[in-house]
GROMACS .gro file of C-alpha atoms in nm:
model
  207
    1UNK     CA    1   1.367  -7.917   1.576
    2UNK     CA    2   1.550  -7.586   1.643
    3UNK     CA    3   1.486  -7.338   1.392
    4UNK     CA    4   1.796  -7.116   1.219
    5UNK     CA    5   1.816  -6.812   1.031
    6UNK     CA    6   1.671  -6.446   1.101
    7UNK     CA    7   1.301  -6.491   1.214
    8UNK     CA    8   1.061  -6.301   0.977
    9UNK     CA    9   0.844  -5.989   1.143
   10UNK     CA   10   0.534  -6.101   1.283
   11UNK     CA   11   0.179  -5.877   1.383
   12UNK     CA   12   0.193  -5.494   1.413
   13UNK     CA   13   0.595  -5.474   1.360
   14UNK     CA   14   0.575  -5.705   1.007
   15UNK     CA   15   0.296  -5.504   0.906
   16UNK     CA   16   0.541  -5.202   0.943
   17UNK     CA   17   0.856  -5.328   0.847
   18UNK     CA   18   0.685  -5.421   0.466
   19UNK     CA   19   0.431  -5.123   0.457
   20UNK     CA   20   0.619  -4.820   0.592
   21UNK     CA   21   0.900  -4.852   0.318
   22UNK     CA   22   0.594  -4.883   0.050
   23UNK     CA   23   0.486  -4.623   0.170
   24UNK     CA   24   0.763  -4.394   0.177
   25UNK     CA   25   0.803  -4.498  -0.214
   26UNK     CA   26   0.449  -4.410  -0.297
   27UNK     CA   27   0.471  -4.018  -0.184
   28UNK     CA   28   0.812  -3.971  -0.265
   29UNK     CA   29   0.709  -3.781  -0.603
   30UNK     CA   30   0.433  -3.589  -0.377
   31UNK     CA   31   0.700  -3.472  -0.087
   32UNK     CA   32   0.907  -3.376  -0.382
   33UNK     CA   33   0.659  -3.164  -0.517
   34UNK     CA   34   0.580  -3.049  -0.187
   35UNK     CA   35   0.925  -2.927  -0.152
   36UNK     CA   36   0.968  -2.741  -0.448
   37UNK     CA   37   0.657  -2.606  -0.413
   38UNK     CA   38   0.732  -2.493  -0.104
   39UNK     CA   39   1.070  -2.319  -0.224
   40UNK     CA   40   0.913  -2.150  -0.535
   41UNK     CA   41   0.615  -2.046  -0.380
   42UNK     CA   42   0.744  -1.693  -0.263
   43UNK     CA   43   0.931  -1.577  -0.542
   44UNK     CA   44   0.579  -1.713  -0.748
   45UNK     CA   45   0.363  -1.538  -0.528
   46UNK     CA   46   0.511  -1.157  -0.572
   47UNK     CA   47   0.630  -1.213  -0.934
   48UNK     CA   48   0.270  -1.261  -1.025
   49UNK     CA   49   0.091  -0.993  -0.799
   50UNK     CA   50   0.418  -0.764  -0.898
   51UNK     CA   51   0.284  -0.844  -1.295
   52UNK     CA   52  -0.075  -0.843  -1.234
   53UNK     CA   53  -0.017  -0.495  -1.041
   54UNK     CA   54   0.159  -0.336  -1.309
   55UNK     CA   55  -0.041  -0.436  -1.596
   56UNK     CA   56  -0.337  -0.245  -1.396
   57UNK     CA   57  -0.111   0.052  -1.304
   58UNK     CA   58  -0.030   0.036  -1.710
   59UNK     CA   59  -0.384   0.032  -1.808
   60UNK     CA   60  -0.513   0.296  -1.478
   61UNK     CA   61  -0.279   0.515  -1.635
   62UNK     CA   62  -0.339   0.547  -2.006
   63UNK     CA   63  -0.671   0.332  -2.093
   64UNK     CA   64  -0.932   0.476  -1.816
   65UNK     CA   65  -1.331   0.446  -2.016
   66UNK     CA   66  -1.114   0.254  -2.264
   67UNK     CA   67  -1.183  -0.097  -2.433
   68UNK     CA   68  -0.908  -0.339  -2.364
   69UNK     CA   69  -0.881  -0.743  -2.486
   70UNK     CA   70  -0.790  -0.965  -2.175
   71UNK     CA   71  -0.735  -1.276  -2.166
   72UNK     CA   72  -0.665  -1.263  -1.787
   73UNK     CA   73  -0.924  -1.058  -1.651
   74UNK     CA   74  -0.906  -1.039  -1.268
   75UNK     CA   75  -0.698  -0.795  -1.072
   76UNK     CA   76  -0.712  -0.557  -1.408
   77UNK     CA   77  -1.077  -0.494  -1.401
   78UNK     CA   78  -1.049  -0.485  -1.003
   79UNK     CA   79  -0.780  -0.202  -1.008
   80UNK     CA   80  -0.857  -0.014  -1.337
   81UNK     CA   81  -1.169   0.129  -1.476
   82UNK     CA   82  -1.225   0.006  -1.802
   83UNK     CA   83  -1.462  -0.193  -2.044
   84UNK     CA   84  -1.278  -0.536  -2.123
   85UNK     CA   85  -1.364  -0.780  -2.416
   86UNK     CA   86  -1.228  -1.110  -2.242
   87UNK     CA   87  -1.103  -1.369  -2.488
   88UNK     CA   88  -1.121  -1.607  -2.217
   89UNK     CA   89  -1.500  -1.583  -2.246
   90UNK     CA   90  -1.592  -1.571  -1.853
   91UNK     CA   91  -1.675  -1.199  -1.892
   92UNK     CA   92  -1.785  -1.172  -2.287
   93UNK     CA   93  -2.117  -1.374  -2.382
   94UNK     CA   94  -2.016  -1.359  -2.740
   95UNK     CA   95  -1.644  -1.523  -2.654
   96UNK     CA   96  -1.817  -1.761  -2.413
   97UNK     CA   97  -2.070  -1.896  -2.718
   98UNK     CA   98  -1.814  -1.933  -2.975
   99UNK     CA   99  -1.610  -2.114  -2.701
  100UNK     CA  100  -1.908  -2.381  -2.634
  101UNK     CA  101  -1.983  -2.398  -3.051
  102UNK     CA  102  -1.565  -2.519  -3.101
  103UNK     CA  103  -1.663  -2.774  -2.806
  104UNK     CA  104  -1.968  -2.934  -2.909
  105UNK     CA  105  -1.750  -2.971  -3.269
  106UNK     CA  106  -1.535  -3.086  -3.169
  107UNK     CA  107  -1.565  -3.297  -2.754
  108UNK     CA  108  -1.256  -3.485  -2.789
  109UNK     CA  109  -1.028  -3.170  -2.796
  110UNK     CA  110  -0.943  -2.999  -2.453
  111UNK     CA  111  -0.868  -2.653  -2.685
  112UNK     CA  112  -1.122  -2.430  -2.721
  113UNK     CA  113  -0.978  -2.118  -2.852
  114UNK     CA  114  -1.148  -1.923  -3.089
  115UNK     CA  115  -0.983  -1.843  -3.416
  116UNK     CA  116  -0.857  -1.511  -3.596
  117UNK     CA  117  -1.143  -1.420  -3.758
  118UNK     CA  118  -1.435  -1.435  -3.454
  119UNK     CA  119  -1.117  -1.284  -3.233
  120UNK     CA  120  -1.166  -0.985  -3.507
  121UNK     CA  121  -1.490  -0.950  -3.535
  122UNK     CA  122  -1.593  -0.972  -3.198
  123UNK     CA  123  -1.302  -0.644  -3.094
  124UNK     CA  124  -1.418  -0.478  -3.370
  125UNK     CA  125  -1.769  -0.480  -3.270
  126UNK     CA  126  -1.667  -0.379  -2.947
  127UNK     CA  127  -1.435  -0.099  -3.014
  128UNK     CA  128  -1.129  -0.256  -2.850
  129UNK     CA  129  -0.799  -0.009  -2.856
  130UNK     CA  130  -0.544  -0.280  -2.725
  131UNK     CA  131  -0.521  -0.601  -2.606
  132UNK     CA  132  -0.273  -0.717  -2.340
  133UNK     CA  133  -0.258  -1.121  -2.362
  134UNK     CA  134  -0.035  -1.411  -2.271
  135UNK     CA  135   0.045  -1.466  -2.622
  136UNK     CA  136   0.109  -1.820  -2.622
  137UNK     CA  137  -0.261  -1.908  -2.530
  138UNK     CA  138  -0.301  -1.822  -2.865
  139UNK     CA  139  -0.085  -2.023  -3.028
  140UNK     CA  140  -0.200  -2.384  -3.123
  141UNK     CA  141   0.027  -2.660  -3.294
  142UNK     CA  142   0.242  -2.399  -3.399
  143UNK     CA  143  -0.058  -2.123  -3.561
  144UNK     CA  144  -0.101  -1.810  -3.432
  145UNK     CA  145  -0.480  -1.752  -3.312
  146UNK     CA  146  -0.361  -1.401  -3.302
  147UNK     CA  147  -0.562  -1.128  -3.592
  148UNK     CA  148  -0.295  -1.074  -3.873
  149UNK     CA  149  -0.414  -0.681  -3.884
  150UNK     CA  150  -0.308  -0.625  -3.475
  151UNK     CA  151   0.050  -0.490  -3.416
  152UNK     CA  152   0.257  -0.623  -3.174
  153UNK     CA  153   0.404  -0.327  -3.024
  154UNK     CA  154   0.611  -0.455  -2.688
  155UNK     CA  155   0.626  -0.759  -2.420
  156UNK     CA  156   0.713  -0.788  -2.087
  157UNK     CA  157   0.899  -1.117  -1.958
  158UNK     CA  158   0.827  -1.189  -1.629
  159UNK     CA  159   1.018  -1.466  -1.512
  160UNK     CA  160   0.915  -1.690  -1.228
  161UNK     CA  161   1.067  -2.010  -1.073
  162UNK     CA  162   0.889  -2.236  -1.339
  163UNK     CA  163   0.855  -2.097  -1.643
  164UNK     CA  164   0.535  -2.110  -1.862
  165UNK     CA  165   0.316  -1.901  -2.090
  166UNK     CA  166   0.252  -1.663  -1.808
  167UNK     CA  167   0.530  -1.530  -1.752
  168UNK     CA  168   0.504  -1.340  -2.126
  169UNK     CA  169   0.227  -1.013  -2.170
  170UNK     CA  170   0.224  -0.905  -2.530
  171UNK     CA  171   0.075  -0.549  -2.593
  172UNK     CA  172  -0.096  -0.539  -2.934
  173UNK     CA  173  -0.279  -0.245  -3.136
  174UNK     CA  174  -0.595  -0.387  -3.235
  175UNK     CA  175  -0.662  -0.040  -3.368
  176UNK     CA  176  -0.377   0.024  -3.617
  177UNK     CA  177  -0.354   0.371  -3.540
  178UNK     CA  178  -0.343   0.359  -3.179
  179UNK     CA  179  -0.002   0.147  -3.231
  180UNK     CA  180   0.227   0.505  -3.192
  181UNK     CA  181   0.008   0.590  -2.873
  182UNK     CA  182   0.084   0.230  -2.747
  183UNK     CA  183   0.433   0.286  -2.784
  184UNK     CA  184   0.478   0.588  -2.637
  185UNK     CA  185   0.266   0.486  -2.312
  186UNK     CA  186   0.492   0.177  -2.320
  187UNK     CA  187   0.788   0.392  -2.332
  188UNK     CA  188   0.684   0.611  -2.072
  189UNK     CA  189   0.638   0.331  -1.841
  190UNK     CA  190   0.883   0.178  -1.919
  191UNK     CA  191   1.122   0.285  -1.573
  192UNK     CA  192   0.869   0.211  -1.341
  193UNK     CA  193   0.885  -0.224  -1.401
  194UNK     CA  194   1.120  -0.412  -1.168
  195UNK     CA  195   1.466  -0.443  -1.302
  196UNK     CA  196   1.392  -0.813  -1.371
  197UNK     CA  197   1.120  -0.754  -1.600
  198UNK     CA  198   1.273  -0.802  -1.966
  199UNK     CA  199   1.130  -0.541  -2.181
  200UNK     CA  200   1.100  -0.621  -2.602
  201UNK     CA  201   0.955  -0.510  -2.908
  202UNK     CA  202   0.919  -0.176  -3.105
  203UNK     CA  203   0.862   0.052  -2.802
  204UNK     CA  204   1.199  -0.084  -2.682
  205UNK     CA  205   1.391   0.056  -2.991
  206UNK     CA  206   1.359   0.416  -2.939
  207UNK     CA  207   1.111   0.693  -3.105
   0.00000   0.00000   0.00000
């Protein structure tokens, strides 16, 4: 009987013809990714060494011997010479224990963040004059993590291609009265950022 119609892949070319489209489908959302990635991956690159570098410059500057609260402790304590109290707890024993206690408490939560009052008492013990943090870390369902007694003198916006809680340093006094010293060493630093740093907060609104 002769056979009509369009004949239907067979071997190596049907196996093809069905799984190549599949395929195609399947790392769409990667090649995507891979593309934008690709495209933002400059501008990501020197916008964070650019903020990294001048937090370090900041602190070089004005904090040398000093005790500073990180939460982001890398290129600062590479560049600058200074005693940090990380809130991160990969360089503070007593940040790194209270981190493992809120874990144990609690394993079904993927925030460990210490609250206000071990955040106090641990600068306090350690003499901490500032703290220079991505503030938003510290901020869980909507509560500050964030001692009520620190002043928030300044921030610097840093804008990258995507933007998240990085992009945003907050300078605080953890010391009350080193908040006027903080201000003016923001102030004085203040022309050396890149133009498309956005500058905010009390050391922005004159002496």
């Amino acid at each position: 009987r002769r056979e009509s119609g369009r004949k239907t892949p067979g071997g190596w070319s049907g196996w093809l013809f069905f799984s190549v489209p599949l395929a195609l489908l399947f790392l769409a959302p990667f090649l995507n990714r891979g593309f934008v990635n690709h495209k933002a991956a400059p501008l990501e690159t020197k916008r964070t060494y650019e903020q990294h570098f001048f937090m370090s410059e900041f602190v070089q500057r004005y904090y040398t011997g000093k005790t500073i609260a990180l939460n982001d402790i890398g290129a600062i304590n590479y560049y600058a010479d200074i005693k940090s109290v990380d809130l991160w707890g990969l360089d503070t024993n007593e940040v790194a224990k209270e981190r493992l206690q809120i874990r144990e408490s609690n394993p079904a939560s993927d925030v460990y963040v210490l609250s206000k009052g071990p955040i106090d008492d641990i600068t306090k013990s350690s003499g901490t004059d500032i703290a220079m943090l991505y503030n938003e870390i510290f901020e869980i369902n909507g509560e500050s993590h964030i001692p009520d007694n620190w002043i928030l003198v300044g921030r610097w916006l840093c804008y990258r291609y995507e933007r998240d809680y990085y992009d945003k340093v907050a300078f605080y006094a953890v010391n009350p009265a080193e908040a006027e010293t903080l201000k003016k060493n923001l102030q004085e630093f203040a022309p050396e950022l890149p133009r498309y740093v956005i500058q905010e907060g009390m050391y922005t609104q004159g002496t």
